[in-house]
Short mmCIF file of C-alpha atoms in Angstrom, two decimals:
data_model
loop_
_atom_site.label_atom_id
_atom_site.label_comp_id
_atom_site.label_asym_id
_atom_site.label_seq_id
_atom_site.Cartn_x
_atom_site.Cartn_y
_atom_site.Cartn_z
CA MET A 1 0.00 0.00 0.00
CA ASP A 2 1.51 3.35 -1.03
CA GLU A 3 1.84 6.39 1.24
CA LEU A 4 -0.97 8.29 -0.50
CA SER A 5 -3.38 5.45 0.07
CA LYS A 6 -2.28 5.10 3.70
CA SER A 7 -2.82 8.78 4.42
CA THR A 8 -6.26 8.58 2.82
CA GLN A 9 -7.21 5.57 4.96
CA ILE A 10 -6.05 7.36 8.12
CA ALA A 11 -8.02 10.47 7.16
CA ILE A 12 -11.15 8.42 6.49
CA SER A 13 -10.92 6.83 9.93
CA GLY A 14 -10.56 10.32 11.43
CA MET A 15 -13.64 11.52 9.59
CA LYS A 16 -15.67 8.55 10.84
CA VAL A 17 -14.85 9.15 14.51
CA GLN A 18 -15.48 12.88 14.24
CA SER A 19 -18.82 12.18 12.58
CA GLN A 20 -19.82 9.95 15.48
CA ARG A 21 -18.58 12.58 17.93
CA LEU A 22 -20.77 15.19 16.23
CA ARG A 23 -23.81 12.89 16.58
CA VAL A 24 -23.16 12.49 20.32
CA ILE A 25 -22.72 16.25 20.75
CA SER A 26 -26.00 16.81 18.90
CA GLU A 27 -27.74 14.38 21.24
CA ASN A 28 -26.32 16.24 24.23
CA MET A 29 -27.56 19.57 22.87
CA ALA A 30 -31.00 18.16 22.14
CA ASN A 31 -31.32 16.93 25.72
CA ALA A 32 -29.78 19.93 27.48
CA ASP A 33 -33.14 20.83 29.05
CA SER A 34 -34.43 17.29 29.70
CA THR A 35 -35.40 16.64 33.30
CA ALA A 36 -36.83 13.65 35.10
CA GLN A 37 -40.58 13.39 35.50
CA SER A 38 -40.46 12.37 39.16
CA PRO A 39 -38.35 13.34 42.20
CA GLU A 40 -36.70 9.90 42.17
CA GLY A 41 -35.71 10.11 38.51
CA LEU A 42 -32.52 11.44 37.02
CA PRO A 43 -32.17 13.90 34.15
CA TYR A 44 -30.29 13.24 30.94
CA ARG A 45 -26.59 12.56 31.54
CA ARG A 46 -24.15 14.12 29.08
CA LYS A 47 -22.27 11.63 26.89
CA VAL A 48 -18.62 11.87 25.86
CA VAL A 49 -16.69 10.00 23.19
CA THR A 50 -13.26 8.52 23.82
CA PHE A 51 -10.90 7.41 21.07
CA LYS A 52 -8.21 4.79 20.67
CA ASN A 53 -5.63 3.82 18.08
CA GLU A 54 -6.15 0.46 16.46
CA LEU A 55 -3.82 -1.36 14.12
CA ASP A 56 -5.45 -2.53 10.91
CA ARG A 57 -3.48 -5.75 10.38
CA SER A 58 -4.43 -6.07 6.72
CA THR A 59 -2.88 -2.69 5.82
CA GLY A 60 -0.43 -2.15 8.69
CA ILE A 61 -1.96 1.25 9.41
CA ASN A 62 -2.78 2.66 12.83
CA LYS A 63 -6.29 4.08 12.57
CA VAL A 64 -8.32 6.03 15.07
CA LYS A 65 -11.48 4.34 16.36
CA VAL A 66 -14.17 5.21 18.85
CA ASP A 67 -13.26 3.48 22.10
CA LYS A 68 -16.39 4.21 24.12
CA VAL A 69 -19.36 6.50 24.36
CA ARG A 70 -19.81 6.90 28.08
CA GLY A 71 -21.73 9.07 30.48
CA ASP A 72 -20.05 12.15 31.91
CA THR A 73 -19.77 11.64 35.67
CA SER A 74 -19.85 15.33 36.57
CA ASP A 75 -22.59 16.48 38.92
CA PHE A 76 -26.04 17.43 37.73
CA GLN A 77 -27.08 21.05 38.10
CA ARG A 78 -29.86 22.06 40.48
CA ARG A 79 -32.58 24.58 39.71
CA TYR A 80 -35.19 25.90 42.10
CA ASP A 81 -38.63 25.10 40.67
CA PRO A 82 -40.98 23.83 43.41
CA LYS A 83 -43.90 23.35 40.97
CA HIS A 84 -41.96 20.97 38.71
CA PRO A 85 -43.04 17.29 39.01
CA ALA A 86 -39.42 16.24 39.59
CA ALA A 87 -38.79 18.75 42.39
CA ASP A 88 -37.44 17.34 45.64
CA ARG A 89 -38.76 18.28 49.10
CA GLU A 90 -36.76 21.51 49.05
CA GLY A 91 -38.17 22.50 45.63
CA TYR A 92 -35.03 21.79 43.59
CA VAL A 93 -34.98 19.94 40.28
CA LEU A 94 -31.92 18.15 38.95
CA THR A 95 -31.03 19.31 35.46
CA PRO A 96 -28.65 17.71 32.93
CA ASN A 97 -24.91 18.16 33.27
CA VAL A 98 -24.84 19.57 29.73
CA ASN A 99 -23.25 22.99 29.25
CA PRO A 100 -24.28 24.30 25.81
CA LEU A 101 -21.15 26.47 25.59
CA ILE A 102 -18.88 23.42 26.10
CA GLU A 103 -20.92 21.45 23.57
CA MET A 104 -20.57 24.24 20.99
CA MET A 105 -16.80 24.34 21.53
CA ASP A 106 -16.59 20.55 21.20
CA MET A 107 -18.75 20.71 18.07
CA ARG A 108 -16.49 23.31 16.49
CA GLU A 109 -13.39 21.26 17.33
CA ALA A 110 -14.92 18.10 15.84
CA GLN A 111 -15.99 20.02 12.74
CA ARG A 112 -12.49 21.42 12.23
CA SER A 113 -10.93 18.00 12.67
CA TYR A 114 -13.39 16.54 10.17
CA GLU A 115 -12.52 19.30 7.68
CA ALA A 116 -8.77 18.78 8.20
CA ASN A 117 -9.16 15.09 7.38
CA MET A 118 -11.23 15.98 4.33
CA ASN A 119 -8.43 18.29 3.17
CA VAL A 120 -5.96 15.40 3.45
CA ILE A 121 -8.16 13.32 1.15
CA ASN A 122 -8.58 16.18 -1.33
CA THR A 123 -4.84 16.85 -1.37
CA SER A 124 -4.14 13.15 -1.94
CA ARG A 125 -6.54 13.13 -4.89
CA THR A 126 -4.93 16.23 -6.36
CA LEU A 127 -1.44 14.75 -6.04
CA LEU A 128 -2.57 11.51 -7.62
CA SER A 129 -4.24 13.36 -10.52
CA ARG A 130 -1.14 15.46 -11.14
CA THR A 131 1.05 12.35 -11.11
CA VAL A 132 -1.19 10.68 -13.69
CA GLU A 133 -1.10 13.82 -15.86
CA MET A 134 2.71 13.89 -15.69
CA LEU A 135 2.90 10.28 -16.80
CA ARG A 136 0.84 10.92 -19.94
#
């Protein structure tokens, strides 16, 4: 496998994990205001994606893969709303541990990483096309 093909395969694996990361971030954003419906229930727990390197034995390339999508263990927020069905005895409701500002920063980072990998693929195609033109 030539170097151009290897770099393309690595970039494709990077795009795949960033795409999955964007889906998880979107889910977090969609549930940022989700609360439980009873005092005993818990609100939505933010999810985070972790990555790992994995050797593709058929090509000999280290690719990035999603290791796990796990729940963020940070504390839930509390909001005073005694009329809410999920309010505790003191009138507080647990709200998700999702910070929209953090999610937007993570989304932008994932988007930039996705775009960088796409640029690697486009550059590889351009180099390959120019090489073929030179050989004609």
